[in-house]
mmCIF file with all atom_site columns, C-alpha atoms in Angstrom:
data_model
loop_
_atom_site.group_PDB
_atom_site.id
_atom_site.type_symbol
_atom_site.label_atom_id
_atom_site.label_alt_id
_atom_site.label_comp_id
_atom_site.label_asym_id
_atom_site.label_entity_id
_atom_site.label_seq_id
_atom_site.pdbx_PDB_ins_code
_atom_site.Cartn_x
_atom_site.Cartn_y
_atom_site.Cartn_z
_atom_site.occupancy
_atom_site.B_iso_or_equiv
_atom_site.pdbx_formal_charge
_atom_site.auth_seq_id
_atom_site.auth_comp_id
_atom_site.auth_asym_id
_atom_site.auth_atom_id
_atom_site.pdbx_PDB_model_num
ATOM 1   C CA . MET A 1 1   ? -50.259 54.306 -26.056 1.00 66.00 ? 5   MET A CA 1
ATOM 2   C CA . ASN A 1 2   ? -50.260 51.166 -23.081 1.00 93.00 ? 6   ASN A CA 1
ATOM 3   C CA . LYS A 1 3   ? -47.976 48.688 -25.106 1.00 95.00 ? 7   LYS A CA 1
ATOM 4   C CA . SER A 1 4   ? -50.213 45.993 -23.181 1.00 96.00 ? 8   SER A CA 1
ATOM 5   C CA . LYS A 1 5   ? -52.560 46.224 -26.884 1.00 97.00 ? 9   LYS A CA 1
ATOM 6   C CA . PHE A 1 6   ? -49.180 44.008 -28.225 1.00 96.00 ? 10  PHE A CA 1
ATOM 7   C CA . PHE A 1 7   ? -50.408 41.188 -25.958 1.00 97.00 ? 11  PHE A CA 1
ATOM 8   C CA . GLU A 1 8   ? -54.390 41.706 -26.102 1.00 98.00 ? 12  GLU A CA 1
ATOM 9   C CA . ARG A 1 9   ? -55.541 38.146 -27.754 1.00 98.00 ? 13  ARG A CA 1
ATOM 10  C CA . GLU A 1 10  ? -52.600 36.024 -25.590 1.00 98.00 ? 14  GLU A CA 1
ATOM 11  C CA . ILE A 1 11  ? -53.525 38.724 -22.437 1.00 98.00 ? 15  ILE A CA 1
ATOM 12  C CA . ALA A 1 12  ? -57.007 37.181 -23.099 1.00 98.00 ? 16  ALA A CA 1
ATOM 13  C CA . LEU A 1 13  ? -56.061 34.073 -22.284 1.00 97.00 ? 17  LEU A CA 1
ATOM 14  C CA . ILE A 1 14  ? -55.075 34.366 -18.185 1.00 98.00 ? 18  ILE A CA 1
ATOM 15  C CA . GLN A 1 15  ? -58.700 33.957 -17.149 1.00 97.00 ? 19  GLN A CA 1
ATOM 16  C CA . ASN A 1 16  ? -58.036 34.791 -13.598 1.00 98.00 ? 20  ASN A CA 1
ATOM 17  C CA . GLU A 1 17  ? -58.739 39.077 -14.026 1.00 98.00 ? 21  GLU A CA 1
ATOM 18  C CA . ASP A 1 18  ? -55.885 39.805 -11.255 1.00 97.00 ? 22  ASP A CA 1
ATOM 19  C CA . TYR A 1 19  ? -53.598 37.875 -13.414 1.00 98.00 ? 23  TYR A CA 1
ATOM 20  C CA . ARG A 1 20  ? -54.357 39.529 -16.672 1.00 98.00 ? 24  ARG A CA 1
ATOM 21  C CA . ASN A 1 21  ? -54.519 43.376 -15.126 1.00 98.00 ? 25  ASN A CA 1
ATOM 22  C CA . PHE A 1 22  ? -51.235 42.299 -13.043 1.00 98.00 ? 26  PHE A CA 1
ATOM 23  C CA . ILE A 1 23  ? -49.774 41.649 -16.541 1.00 98.00 ? 27  ILE A CA 1
ATOM 24  C CA . LYS A 1 24  ? -50.936 44.273 -18.316 1.00 98.00 ? 28  LYS A CA 1
ATOM 25  C CA . HIS A 1 25  ? -49.272 46.358 -15.736 1.00 97.00 ? 29  HIS A CA 1
ATOM 26  C CA . TYR A 1 26  ? -45.731 45.066 -15.902 1.00 97.00 ? 30  TYR A CA 1
ATOM 27  C CA . LEU A 1 27  ? -46.143 44.997 -19.822 1.00 98.00 ? 31  LEU A CA 1
ATOM 28  C CA . ASP A 1 28  ? -46.832 48.529 -19.540 1.00 97.00 ? 32  ASP A CA 1
ATOM 29  C CA . ASN A 1 29  ? -44.985 50.048 -16.478 1.00 96.00 ? 33  ASN A CA 1
ATOM 30  C CA . VAL A 1 30  ? -41.295 47.779 -15.829 1.00 95.00 ? 34  VAL A CA 1
ATOM 31  C CA . CYS A 1 31  ? -40.834 46.197 -18.917 1.00 95.00 ? 35  CYS A CA 1
ATOM 32  C CA . PRO A 1 32  ? -37.873 47.376 -20.491 1.00 94.00 ? 36  PRO A CA 1
ATOM 33  C CA . LYS A 1 33  ? -38.202 50.137 -23.177 1.00 94.00 ? 37  LYS A CA 1
ATOM 34  C CA . TYR A 1 34  ? -35.898 48.269 -25.665 1.00 89.00 ? 38  TYR A CA 1
ATOM 35  C CA . PHE A 1 35  ? -38.125 44.549 -25.056 1.00 91.00 ? 39  PHE A CA 1
ATOM 36  C CA . TRP A 1 36  ? -40.733 46.111 -27.780 1.00 93.00 ? 40  TRP A CA 1
ATOM 37  C CA . GLU A 1 37  ? -37.609 46.886 -30.820 1.00 89.00 ? 41  GLU A CA 1
ATOM 38  C CA . ILE A 1 38  ? -34.763 44.348 -31.371 1.00 70.00 ? 42  ILE A CA 1
ATOM 39  C CA . GLY A 1 39  ? -34.971 41.192 -32.473 1.00 73.00 ? 43  GLY A CA 1
ATOM 40  C CA . ALA A 1 40  ? -35.237 37.396 -30.789 1.00 75.00 ? 44  ALA A CA 1
ATOM 41  C CA . SER A 1 41  ? -31.356 36.705 -30.981 1.00 71.00 ? 45  SER A CA 1
ATOM 42  C CA . SER A 1 42  ? -28.358 39.208 -31.825 1.00 66.00 ? 46  SER A CA 1
ATOM 43  C CA . SER A 1 43  ? -27.043 36.551 -33.674 1.00 65.00 ? 47  SER A CA 1
ATOM 44  C CA . GLY A 1 44  ? -30.144 35.678 -36.073 1.00 65.00 ? 48  GLY A CA 1
ATOM 45  C CA . LYS A 1 45  ? -28.832 31.332 -35.283 1.00 68.00 ? 49  LYS A CA 1
ATOM 46  C CA . TYR A 1 46  ? -31.328 30.601 -33.095 1.00 66.00 ? 50  TYR A CA 1
ATOM 47  C CA . HIS A 1 47  ? -34.502 32.254 -33.716 1.00 69.00 ? 51  HIS A CA 1
ATOM 48  C CA . PRO A 1 48  ? -36.649 31.651 -36.826 1.00 64.00 ? 52  PRO A CA 1
ATOM 49  C CA . GLN A 1 49  ? -36.631 34.216 -39.460 1.00 68.00 ? 53  GLN A CA 1
ATOM 50  C CA . PHE A 1 50  ? -40.030 36.427 -38.241 1.00 62.00 ? 54  PHE A CA 1
ATOM 51  C CA . SER A 1 51  ? -38.613 36.949 -35.064 1.00 66.00 ? 55  SER A CA 1
ATOM 52  C CA . GLN A 1 52  ? -35.447 38.800 -36.291 1.00 77.00 ? 56  GLN A CA 1
ATOM 53  C CA . GLY A 1 53  ? -35.497 42.596 -36.940 1.00 73.00 ? 57  GLY A CA 1
ATOM 54  C CA . ASN A 1 54  ? -37.990 45.597 -35.039 1.00 67.00 ? 58  ASN A CA 1
ATOM 55  C CA . GLY A 1 55  ? -40.288 43.711 -32.625 1.00 73.00 ? 59  GLY A CA 1
ATOM 56  C CA . GLY A 1 56  ? -38.656 40.318 -33.158 1.00 83.00 ? 60  GLY A CA 1
ATOM 57  C CA . LEU A 1 57  ? -38.925 39.451 -29.592 1.00 88.00 ? 61  LEU A CA 1
ATOM 58  C CA . VAL A 1 58  ? -42.267 40.611 -29.272 1.00 92.00 ? 62  VAL A CA 1
ATOM 59  C CA . ARG A 1 59  ? -43.292 38.047 -32.019 1.00 89.00 ? 63  ARG A CA 1
ATOM 60  C CA . HIS A 1 60  ? -41.292 35.632 -31.364 1.00 92.00 ? 64  HIS A CA 1
ATOM 61  C CA . THR A 1 61  ? -43.498 36.297 -27.378 1.00 94.00 ? 65  THR A CA 1
ATOM 62  C CA . LYS A 1 62  ? -46.468 35.749 -29.094 1.00 95.00 ? 66  LYS A CA 1
ATOM 63  C CA . ALA A 1 63  ? -45.637 32.262 -30.949 1.00 94.00 ? 67  ALA A CA 1
ATOM 64  C CA . VAL A 1 64  ? -44.050 30.756 -27.615 1.00 95.00 ? 68  VAL A CA 1
ATOM 65  C CA . VAL A 1 65  ? -47.665 31.800 -26.442 1.00 98.00 ? 69  VAL A CA 1
ATOM 66  C CA . LEU A 1 66  ? -49.271 30.427 -28.665 1.00 95.00 ? 70  LEU A CA 1
ATOM 67  C CA . PHE A 1 67  ? -47.329 27.395 -28.303 1.00 95.00 ? 71  PHE A CA 1
ATOM 68  C CA . ALA A 1 68  ? -47.843 27.045 -24.908 1.00 96.00 ? 72  ALA A CA 1
ATOM 69  C CA . GLU A 1 69  ? -52.082 27.211 -25.807 1.00 95.00 ? 73  GLU A CA 1
ATOM 70  C CA . GLU A 1 70  ? -51.859 24.401 -28.491 1.00 94.00 ? 74  GLU A CA 1
ATOM 71  C CA . LEU A 1 71  ? -49.931 22.747 -25.646 1.00 93.00 ? 75  LEU A CA 1
ATOM 72  C CA . LEU A 1 72  ? -52.484 23.078 -22.458 1.00 94.00 ? 76  LEU A CA 1
ATOM 73  C CA . ARG A 1 73  ? -55.126 22.132 -24.671 1.00 90.00 ? 77  ARG A CA 1
ATOM 74  C CA . MET A 1 74  ? -53.616 18.145 -25.227 1.00 89.00 ? 78  MET A CA 1
ATOM 75  C CA . SER A 1 75  ? -54.648 15.292 -23.191 1.00 82.00 ? 79  SER A CA 1
ATOM 76  C CA . SER A 1 76  ? -52.414 15.580 -20.830 1.00 85.00 ? 80  SER A CA 1
ATOM 77  C CA . TYR A 1 77  ? -53.173 18.698 -19.571 1.00 85.00 ? 81  TYR A CA 1
ATOM 78  C CA . MET A 1 78  ? -56.282 19.716 -20.082 1.00 83.00 ? 82  MET A CA 1
ATOM 79  C CA . TYR A 1 79  ? -57.298 19.118 -16.547 1.00 88.00 ? 83  TYR A CA 1
ATOM 80  C CA . MET A 1 80  ? -55.505 21.140 -15.089 1.00 91.00 ? 84  MET A CA 1
ATOM 81  C CA . GLN A 1 81  ? -56.188 23.814 -12.992 1.00 94.00 ? 85  GLN A CA 1
ATOM 82  C CA . GLU A 1 82  ? -56.763 26.881 -14.318 1.00 94.00 ? 86  GLU A CA 1
ATOM 83  C CA . GLU A 1 83  ? -54.816 28.893 -12.457 1.00 95.00 ? 87  GLU A CA 1
ATOM 84  C CA . HIS A 1 84  ? -51.361 27.305 -13.073 1.00 96.00 ? 88  HIS A CA 1
ATOM 85  C CA . LYS A 1 85  ? -52.443 27.250 -16.517 1.00 96.00 ? 89  LYS A CA 1
ATOM 86  C CA . ASP A 1 86  ? -52.554 31.609 -16.168 1.00 97.00 ? 90  ASP A CA 1
ATOM 87  C CA . TYR A 1 87  ? -48.622 30.655 -14.614 1.00 97.00 ? 91  TYR A CA 1
ATOM 88  C CA . VAL A 1 88  ? -47.840 28.574 -17.998 1.00 97.00 ? 92  VAL A CA 1
ATOM 89  C CA . ILE A 1 89  ? -49.715 31.450 -20.132 1.00 98.00 ? 93  ILE A CA 1
ATOM 90  C CA . MET A 1 90  ? -47.548 34.854 -17.840 1.00 98.00 ? 94  MET A CA 1
ATOM 91  C CA . ALA A 1 91  ? -44.433 32.247 -17.042 1.00 97.00 ? 95  ALA A CA 1
ATOM 92  C CA . CYS A 1 92  ? -44.508 32.698 -21.723 1.00 97.00 ? 96  CYS A CA 1
ATOM 93  C CA . ILE A 1 93  ? -45.681 36.603 -22.207 1.00 98.00 ? 97  ILE A CA 1
ATOM 94  C CA . VAL A 1 94  ? -42.548 37.614 -19.295 1.00 97.00 ? 98  VAL A CA 1
ATOM 95  C CA . HIS A 1 95  ? -39.614 35.096 -20.117 1.00 94.00 ? 99  HIS A CA 1
ATOM 96  C CA . ASP A 1 96  ? -37.594 37.169 -22.166 1.00 91.00 ? 100 ASP A CA 1
ATOM 97  C CA . THR A 1 97  ? -38.594 40.611 -20.997 1.00 94.00 ? 101 THR A CA 1
ATOM 98  C CA . CYS A 1 98  ? -35.005 41.581 -19.966 1.00 92.00 ? 102 CYS A CA 1
ATOM 99  C CA . LYS A 1 99  ? -33.438 39.398 -21.889 1.00 89.00 ? 103 LYS A CA 1
ATOM 100 C CA . TYR A 1 100 ? -30.733 41.950 -22.466 1.00 82.00 ? 104 TYR A CA 1
ATOM 101 C CA . GLY A 1 101 ? -31.062 43.431 -18.666 1.00 80.00 ? 105 GLY A CA 1
ATOM 102 C CA . SER A 1 102 ? -33.711 45.034 -16.056 1.00 86.00 ? 106 SER A CA 1
ATOM 103 C CA . ASP A 1 103 ? -33.286 48.438 -17.483 1.00 82.00 ? 107 ASP A CA 1
ATOM 104 C CA . THR A 1 104 ? -31.399 49.430 -20.509 1.00 83.00 ? 108 THR A CA 1
ATOM 105 C CA . PHE A 1 105 ? -30.061 47.097 -23.039 1.00 81.00 ? 109 PHE A CA 1
ATOM 106 C CA . GLU A 1 106 ? -26.564 45.148 -22.147 1.00 78.00 ? 110 GLU A CA 1
ATOM 107 C CA . LYS A 1 107 ? -25.889 42.617 -23.942 1.00 80.00 ? 111 LYS A CA 1
ATOM 108 C CA . GLU A 1 108 ? -23.239 41.049 -21.749 1.00 76.00 ? 112 GLU A CA 1
ATOM 109 C CA . LYS A 1 109 ? -26.239 40.428 -19.784 1.00 81.00 ? 113 LYS A CA 1
ATOM 110 C CA . TYR A 1 110 ? -27.891 37.745 -21.706 1.00 78.00 ? 114 TYR A CA 1
ATOM 111 C CA . LYS A 1 111 ? -26.256 35.065 -19.856 1.00 82.00 ? 115 LYS A CA 1
ATOM 112 C CA . TYR A 1 112 ? -28.612 36.146 -17.452 1.00 83.00 ? 116 TYR A CA 1
ATOM 113 C CA . HIS A 1 113 ? -31.871 37.291 -18.415 1.00 86.00 ? 117 HIS A CA 1
ATOM 114 C CA . ALA A 1 114 ? -34.069 34.584 -16.655 1.00 90.00 ? 118 ALA A CA 1
ATOM 115 C CA . MET A 1 115 ? -33.216 35.205 -13.914 1.00 91.00 ? 119 MET A CA 1
ATOM 116 C CA . LEU A 1 116 ? -33.697 38.964 -13.685 1.00 92.00 ? 120 LEU A CA 1
ATOM 117 C CA . ALA A 1 117 ? -37.270 38.052 -15.394 1.00 94.00 ? 121 ALA A CA 1
ATOM 118 C CA . SER A 1 118 ? -37.942 36.643 -12.373 1.00 94.00 ? 122 SER A CA 1
ATOM 119 C CA . VAL A 1 119 ? -36.658 38.864 -10.079 1.00 94.00 ? 123 VAL A CA 1
ATOM 120 C CA . ASN A 1 120 ? -38.369 41.783 -12.279 1.00 94.00 ? 124 ASN A CA 1
ATOM 121 C CA . VAL A 1 121 ? -41.591 40.101 -11.775 1.00 95.00 ? 125 VAL A CA 1
ATOM 122 C CA . ALA A 1 122 ? -41.326 38.845 -8.404  1.00 96.00 ? 126 ALA A CA 1
ATOM 123 C CA . ASN A 1 123 ? -40.503 42.764 -7.792  1.00 95.00 ? 127 ASN A CA 1
ATOM 124 C CA . CYS A 1 124 ? -43.386 44.091 -9.542  1.00 96.00 ? 128 CYS A CA 1
ATOM 125 C CA . TRP A 1 125 ? -45.315 41.444 -7.800  1.00 96.00 ? 129 TRP A CA 1
ATOM 126 C CA . GLU A 1 126 ? -44.603 42.100 -4.635  1.00 95.00 ? 130 GLU A CA 1
ATOM 127 C CA . GLU A 1 127 ? -44.879 45.957 -4.890  1.00 95.00 ? 131 GLU A CA 1
ATOM 128 C CA . TYR A 1 128 ? -48.394 45.946 -7.996  1.00 95.00 ? 132 TYR A CA 1
ATOM 129 C CA . PHE A 1 129 ? -50.320 43.567 -4.870  1.00 94.00 ? 133 PHE A CA 1
ATOM 130 C CA . GLU A 1 130 ? -49.791 45.011 -2.142  1.00 90.00 ? 134 GLU A CA 1
ATOM 131 C CA . GLU A 1 131 ? -50.898 47.908 -3.256  1.00 77.00 ? 135 GLU A CA 1
ATOM 132 C CA . GLN A 1 132 ? -54.219 46.495 -4.132  1.00 72.00 ? 136 GLN A CA 1
#
């Protein structure tokens, strides 16, 4: 099964078809396996209860997209270009995909998770759009 199916609703918020397909590709082929299995917080201190336990990081990510969607409906953002809104939604989906490393789970890499995700996404973006 393509794991991007877990984010069907969130991906549908992305207006640009190429970007939607890229996010599906990233989630299905590049995103580390552990992302789909772990909780959002190893200590339980920094995330709500619903994002703990098996699949908690996925639930956390879905919630982040939900909050972003609501913010984008506010008057100060509603006139933002659609492409920029797509960037917001995509960033929310991928922001924690490398929470503990780009490939395998390595807890000590947590402090680099934003940088690791950005590098992972950028590399995938280049490869994906070169093939198109």
